[in-house]
Amino acid sequence: MCPPTHFRVTYSINPWMDPAKPVDLPLALAQWEDLRDRYRSLGHTVEVLTPRSDLPDMVYAANGATVVDGRVLGARFAHPERTGEAAAHLEWFRSHGYPQVREPEHVNEGEGDFAVTASWLLAGRGFRSSPLSHPEAQEFFGRPVIGLDLVDPRYYHLDTALCVLDDTTDTEIMYYPGAFSPGSRAVLARLFPDAIIATEADASALGLNAVSDGLHVLLPQAAAGLFHPLRERGYEPIAMDLSELLKGGGSVKCCTQELRDPGR
């Protein structure tokens, strides 16, 4: 995780990304701290990445890399404003003793567009990450990559439209079908017939930009329609208020890079 320093909201494709409404930085920091502290209260270790004032989107740490079984595939950002974040993330992993760290050849925006299940890597494309990043990730991680086409610009990263609820299985996800192409919707329906299907209202509240540890699901409090289906499946939803971070285009998952290293 990386704490916020400042934001530049320069475009708006969602109602909560309004350049006319500046971010309240002290409140954004308090909301980020609440998320950090909630993880720790649930027994998770939180590593904090040092922020850089020249990289205002660095708080959205999920985009900086993808880690599977201790192997680290770095990011290559689509837009120049975020390019410097990639090196900062790779430097952190190398300085913390990760032996297998790869600087990618093709554009991928980390866990923004890569979601990990027990056996597969679900991979988004269409707005940010290049389709060429999919075979690169498959070769590096040695697990099948399933490409999914995003077609609605409100859901520009996979982590805005889909959440893996239990990465020890290949069955437990929730997603919003309207974010995907017809073929990708068919693939998801075939692979995950028992998935929780989000409504447009919950998806547009960024309710799928959530993090699950297999029991607790931290998600935006505005996605109220997801709470009952999650409880019915045996999960414990935890409402988080990240309204100031939402103004920059991210919520719980965007602020969280998962370090899947069984050796640590």
CSV table of C-alpha atoms in Angstrom, one decimal:
chain,number,residue,atom,x,y,z
A,1,MET,CA,0.0,0.0,0.0
A,2,CYS,CA,1.1,3.6,-0.6
A,3,PRO,CA,-0.4,6.5,1.3
A,4,PRO,CA,-1.8,9.5,-0.7
A,5,THR,CA,0.2,12.6,-1.2
A,6,HIS,CA,-1.9,14.7,-3.6
A,7,PHE,CA,-4.2,14.0,-6.6
A,8,ARG,CA,-4.7,15.5,-10.0
A,9,VAL,CA,-8.2,14.6,-11.3
A,10,THR,CA,-7.9,15.4,-15.0
A,11,TYR,CA,-10.7,13.6,-16.6
A,12,SER,CA,-14.1,12.2,-15.8
A,13,ILE,CA,-15.7,9.0,-17.1
A,14,ASN,CA,-17.7,8.3,-14.0
A,15,PRO,CA,-19.9,10.6,-11.9
A,16,TRP,CA,-17.6,10.3,-8.9
A,17,MET,CA,-14.5,11.5,-11.0
A,18,ASP,CA,-15.4,15.2,-11.3
A,19,PRO,CA,-12.5,17.6,-11.8
A,20,ALA,CA,-14.6,20.4,-10.3
A,21,LYS,CA,-14.7,18.6,-6.9
A,22,PRO,CA,-11.2,18.7,-5.4
A,23,VAL,CA,-9.9,15.9,-3.2
A,24,ASP,CA,-9.9,16.6,0.5
A,25,LEU,CA,-6.3,15.4,1.2
A,26,PRO,CA,-6.5,15.0,5.0
A,27,LEU,CA,-9.8,13.0,4.6
A,28,ALA,CA,-8.2,10.9,1.9
A,29,LEU,CA,-5.3,10.1,4.1
A,30,ALA,CA,-7.6,9.3,7.0
A,31,GLN,CA,-9.6,6.9,4.8
A,32,TRP,CA,-6.4,5.2,3.6
A,33,GLU,CA,-5.2,4.8,7.2
A,34,ASP,CA,-8.6,3.3,8.1
A,35,LEU,CA,-8.1,0.7,5.3
A,36,ARG,CA,-4.6,0.0,6.4
A,37,ASP,CA,-5.6,-0.4,10.0
A,38,ARG,CA,-8.6,-2.6,9.1
A,39,TYR,CA,-6.2,-5.1,7.3
A,40,ARG,CA,-4.0,-5.2,10.4
A,41,SER,CA,-6.9,-5.7,12.7
A,42,LEU,CA,-7.8,-8.8,10.6
A,43,GLY,CA,-4.4,-10.2,11.1
A,44,HIS,CA,-2.8,-9.2,7.8
A,45,THR,CA,0.7,-7.8,7.4
A,46,VAL,CA,0.8,-4.5,5.6
A,47,GLU,CA,3.9,-3.2,3.9
A,48,VAL,CA,3.8,0.5,3.2
A,49,LEU,CA,5.4,1.8,0.0
A,50,THR,CA,7.0,5.3,0.4
A,51,PRO,CA,5.0,7.8,-1.6
A,52,ARG,CA,6.5,10.2,-4.1
A,53,SER,CA,5.0,13.7,-4.6
A,54,ASP,CA,5.7,13.6,-8.3
A,55,LEU,CA,3.7,10.4,-8.7
A,56,PRO,CA,0.2,11.4,-7.5
A,57,ASP,CA,-1.5,8.1,-8.5
A,58,MET,CA,0.9,6.0,-6.6
A,59,VAL,CA,-1.7,5.5,-3.9
A,60,TYR,CA,-3.3,3.0,-6.3
A,61,ALA,CA,-0.7,0.4,-5.5
A,62,ALA,CA,-2.5,-2.5,-7.1
A,63,ASN,CA,-1.3,-1.3,-10.5
A,64,GLY,CA,2.4,-1.5,-9.7
A,65,ALA,CA,3.0,-5.3,-10.1
A,66,THR,CA,1.5,-8.7,-9.9
A,67,VAL,CA,2.8,-11.3,-7.5
A,68,VAL,CA,2.1,-15.0,-7.7
A,69,ASP,CA,4.0,-17.6,-5.6
A,70,GLY,CA,6.6,-15.0,-4.8
A,71,ARG,CA,7.3,-14.3,-8.5
A,72,VAL,CA,7.0,-10.6,-9.4
A,73,LEU,CA,5.9,-9.3,-12.8
A,74,GLY,CA,6.3,-5.5,-12.8
A,75,ALA,CA,4.0,-3.0,-14.5
A,76,ARG,CA,4.4,-1.0,-17.7
A,77,PHE,CA,1.9,1.8,-17.6
A,78,ALA,CA,-0.2,3.0,-20.6
A,79,HIS,CA,0.0,6.7,-19.8
A,80,PRO,CA,3.2,8.7,-19.2
A,81,GLU,CA,1.9,10.3,-16.0
A,82,ARG,CA,2.3,6.9,-14.2
A,83,THR,CA,5.4,5.6,-15.8
A,84,GLY,CA,7.7,6.3,-12.9
A,85,GLU,CA,5.6,4.1,-10.5
A,86,ALA,CA,6.8,1.0,-12.2
A,87,ALA,CA,10.5,1.5,-11.2
A,88,ALA,CA,9.5,2.4,-7.7
A,89,HIS,CA,7.6,-0.9,-7.2
A,90,LEU,CA,10.4,-3.0,-8.8
A,91,GLU,CA,12.9,-1.3,-6.5
A,92,TRP,CA,10.8,-2.2,-3.5
A,93,PHE,CA,10.6,-5.9,-4.4
A,94,ARG,CA,14.3,-6.2,-5.2
A,95,SER,CA,15.3,-4.5,-2.0
A,96,HIS,CA,13.1,-6.9,0.0
A,97,GLY,CA,14.7,-10.0,-1.4
A,98,TYR,CA,12.3,-11.2,-4.0
A,99,PRO,CA,14.6,-13.2,-6.3
A,100,GLN,CA,12.4,-13.5,-9.4
A,101,VAL,CA,11.4,-10.0,-10.5
A,102,ARG,CA,10.7,-9.3,-14.2
A,103,GLU,CA,10.4,-5.9,-15.9
A,104,PRO,CA,7.8,-6.5,-18.6
A,105,GLU,CA,8.1,-5.9,-22.3
A,106,HIS,CA,4.4,-5.1,-22.8
A,107,VAL,CA,1.9,-2.7,-21.2
A,108,ASN,CA,0.2,-4.2,-18.2
A,109,GLU,CA,-1.1,-2.3,-15.2
A,110,GLY,CA,-0.5,-5.0,-12.6
A,111,GLU,CA,-3.4,-6.2,-10.6
A,112,GLY,CA,-5.6,-3.6,-12.2
A,113,ASP,CA,-5.9,-6.1,-15.0
A,114,PHE,CA,-4.6,-9.4,-13.6
A,115,ALA,CA,-6.8,-11.3,-11.1
A,116,VAL,CA,-5.4,-14.6,-9.5
A,117,THR,CA,-7.4,-17.7,-8.8
A,118,ALA,CA,-6.0,-21.0,-7.6
A,119,SER,CA,-5.0,-22.2,-11.1
A,120,TRP,CA,-5.6,-19.3,-13.5
A,121,LEU,CA,-4.8,-15.7,-14.2
A,122,LEU,CA,-7.8,-13.7,-15.4
A,123,ALA,CA,-6.5,-10.9,-17.6
A,124,GLY,CA,-8.4,-7.8,-18.7
A,125,ARG,CA,-7.7,-6.0,-21.9
A,126,GLY,CA,-9.4,-3.2,-24.0
A,127,PHE,CA,-8.5,0.0,-22.3
A,128,ARG,CA,-5.1,-0.2,-20.5
A,129,SER,CA,-3.2,-3.5,-20.6
A,130,SER,CA,-2.0,-4.8,-23.9
A,131,PRO,CA,-3.2,-8.2,-25.2
A,132,LEU,CA,0.5,-8.9,-25.7
A,133,SER,CA,1.0,-8.9,-21.9
A,134,HIS,CA,-1.1,-12.0,-21.5
A,135,PRO,CA,1.3,-14.5,-23.1
A,136,GLU,CA,4.1,-12.7,-21.3
A,137,ALA,CA,2.4,-13.3,-18.0
A,138,GLN,CA,1.5,-16.9,-18.8
A,139,GLU,CA,5.2,-17.7,-19.7
A,140,PHE,CA,6.5,-16.0,-16.6
A,141,PHE,CA,4.0,-17.4,-14.1
A,142,GLY,CA,3.5,-20.8,-15.7
A,143,ARG,CA,-0.2,-20.8,-15.4
A,144,PRO,CA,-3.0,-20.4,-17.9
A,145,VAL,CA,-4.1,-16.8,-18.7
A,146,ILE,CA,-7.7,-16.2,-19.6
A,147,GLY,CA,-8.2,-13.1,-21.6
A,148,LEU,CA,-11.3,-11.0,-20.9
A,149,ASP,CA,-12.4,-8.0,-23.1
A,150,LEU,CA,-13.6,-4.9,-21.3
A,151,VAL,CA,-15.9,-2.8,-23.4
A,152,ASP,CA,-17.4,-0.2,-21.1
A,153,PRO,CA,-15.0,2.7,-20.4
A,154,ARG,CA,-16.4,3.1,-16.9
A,155,TYR,CA,-14.7,-0.2,-16.2
A,156,TYR,CA,-11.2,0.5,-17.6
A,157,HIS,CA,-9.5,-2.1,-15.4
A,158,LEU,CA,-10.5,-5.7,-14.7
A,159,ASP,CA,-10.5,-4.9,-10.9
A,160,THR,CA,-13.3,-2.5,-11.4
A,161,ALA,CA,-15.6,-5.2,-12.9
A,162,LEU,CA,-14.5,-8.5,-11.2
A,163,CYS,CA,-13.3,-9.6,-7.8
A,164,VAL,CA,-11.8,-13.0,-6.9
A,165,LEU,CA,-13.4,-14.0,-3.6
A,166,ASP,CA,-11.2,-17.0,-2.8
A,167,ASP,CA,-7.9,-17.5,-4.6
A,168,THR,CA,-7.6,-21.1,-3.2
A,169,THR,CA,-10.3,-22.2,-5.6
A,170,ASP,CA,-11.2,-21.6,-9.2
A,171,THR,CA,-14.9,-21.0,-8.6
A,172,GLU,CA,-15.5,-18.0,-6.3
A,173,ILE,CA,-15.8,-14.7,-8.0
A,174,MET,CA,-18.2,-11.8,-8.3
A,175,TYR,CA,-18.5,-9.7,-11.5
A,176,TYR,CA,-20.6,-7.3,-13.6
A,177,PRO,CA,-21.5,-8.8,-17.0
A,178,GLY,CA,-22.1,-5.4,-18.6
A,179,ALA,CA,-18.4,-4.5,-18.4
A,180,PHE,CA,-17.5,-7.4,-20.8
A,181,SER,CA,-17.8,-8.3,-24.4
A,182,PRO,CA,-20.4,-11.0,-25.3
A,183,GLY,CA,-17.7,-13.6,-25.8
A,184,SER,CA,-16.0,-12.8,-22.5
A,185,ARG,CA,-19.4,-12.9,-20.7
A,186,ALA,CA,-19.9,-16.4,-22.1
A,187,VAL,CA,-16.4,-17.5,-20.9
A,188,LEU,CA,-17.1,-16.2,-17.4
A,189,ALA,CA,-20.5,-17.9,-17.3
A,190,ARG,CA,-18.9,-21.2,-18.4
A,191,LEU,CA,-16.0,-21.0,-15.9
A,192,PHE,CA,-17.9,-19.5,-13.0
A,193,PRO,CA,-21.6,-20.6,-13.2
A,194,ASP,CA,-22.1,-19.9,-9.5
A,195,ALA,CA,-20.5,-16.4,-9.5
A,196,ILE,CA,-22.2,-13.5,-7.7
A,197,ILE,CA,-23.5,-11.2,-10.3
A,198,ALA,CA,-23.4,-7.5,-9.5
A,199,THR,CA,-26.0,-5.1,-10.5
A,200,GLU,CA,-25.1,-2.0,-12.5
A,201,ALA,CA,-25.8,0.1,-9.4
A,202,ASP,CA,-23.3,-1.8,-7.3
A,203,ALA,CA,-20.7,-2.0,-10.1
A,204,SER,CA,-20.9,1.7,-10.7
A,205,ALA,CA,-20.3,2.4,-7.0
A,206,LEU,CA,-17.0,0.5,-7.6
A,207,GLY,CA,-18.3,-2.3,-5.4
A,208,LEU,CA,-16.3,-4.9,-7.3
A,209,ASN,CA,-13.1,-3.0,-6.5
A,210,ALA,CA,-12.9,-5.1,-3.4
A,211,VAL,CA,-10.4,-7.4,-1.6
A,212,SER,CA,-11.2,-10.7,-0.1
A,213,ASP,CA,-9.0,-12.9,2.2
A,214,GLY,CA,-11.3,-15.9,1.7
A,215,LEU,CA,-13.6,-14.8,4.5
A,216,HIS,CA,-13.6,-11.1,4.9
A,217,VAL,CA,-14.5,-9.0,1.9
A,218,LEU,CA,-13.6,-5.3,2.2
A,219,LEU,CA,-15.6,-3.3,-0.3
A,220,PRO,CA,-17.1,0.2,-0.8
A,221,GLN,CA,-20.0,0.9,1.6
A,222,ALA,CA,-22.1,2.3,-1.3
A,223,ALA,CA,-22.3,-1.2,-2.9
A,224,ALA,CA,-25.1,-2.2,-0.5
A,225,GLY,CA,-26.6,-4.7,-2.9
A,226,LEU,CA,-23.6,-7.0,-2.6
A,227,PHE,CA,-23.7,-7.5,1.2
A,228,HIS,CA,-26.5,-10.0,1.3
A,229,PRO,CA,-25.3,-12.2,-1.5
A,230,LEU,CA,-21.8,-12.3,0.1
A,231,ARG,CA,-23.3,-13.2,3.5
A,232,GLU,CA,-25.3,-16.0,1.9
A,233,ARG,CA,-22.1,-17.5,0.5
A,234,GLY,CA,-20.5,-17.4,4.0
A,235,TYR,CA,-18.4,-14.3,3.5
A,236,GLU,CA,-18.2,-11.4,5.9
A,237,PRO,CA,-18.5,-8.1,4.0
A,238,ILE,CA,-16.8,-5.1,5.6
A,239,ALA,CA,-18.0,-1.7,4.5
A,240,MET,CA,-15.2,0.8,3.7
A,241,ASP,CA,-15.5,4.5,3.0
A,242,LEU,CA,-12.9,5.5,0.5
A,243,SER,CA,-15.0,8.3,-1.1
A,244,GLU,CA,-12.1,10.7,-1.5
A,245,LEU,CA,-9.9,8.1,-3.2
A,246,LEU,CA,-12.9,7.2,-5.4
A,247,LYS,CA,-12.5,10.7,-6.9
A,248,GLY,CA,-9.2,9.6,-8.4
A,249,GLY,CA,-10.8,6.4,-9.9
A,250,GLY,CA,-10.0,3.7,-7.3
A,251,SER,CA,-11.3,2.1,-4.1
A,252,VAL,CA,-10.3,-0.8,-1.9
A,253,LYS,CA,-8.6,-3.0,-4.4
A,254,CYS,CA,-6.9,-0.2,-6.3
A,255,CYS,CA,-5.2,0.8,-3.0
A,256,THR,CA,-4.0,-2.8,-2.3
A,257,GLN,CA,-1.3,-4.8,-4.0
A,258,GLU,CA,-1.4,-8.4,-2.7
A,259,LEU,CA,1.9,-10.1,-2.0
A,260,ARG,CA,1.3,-13.7,-2.7
A,261,ASP,CA,4.5,-15.2,-1.4
A,262,PRO,CA,4.0,-18.5,0.5
A,263,GLY,CA,7.6,-18.3,1.8
A,264,ARG,CA,7.0,-15.0,3.7
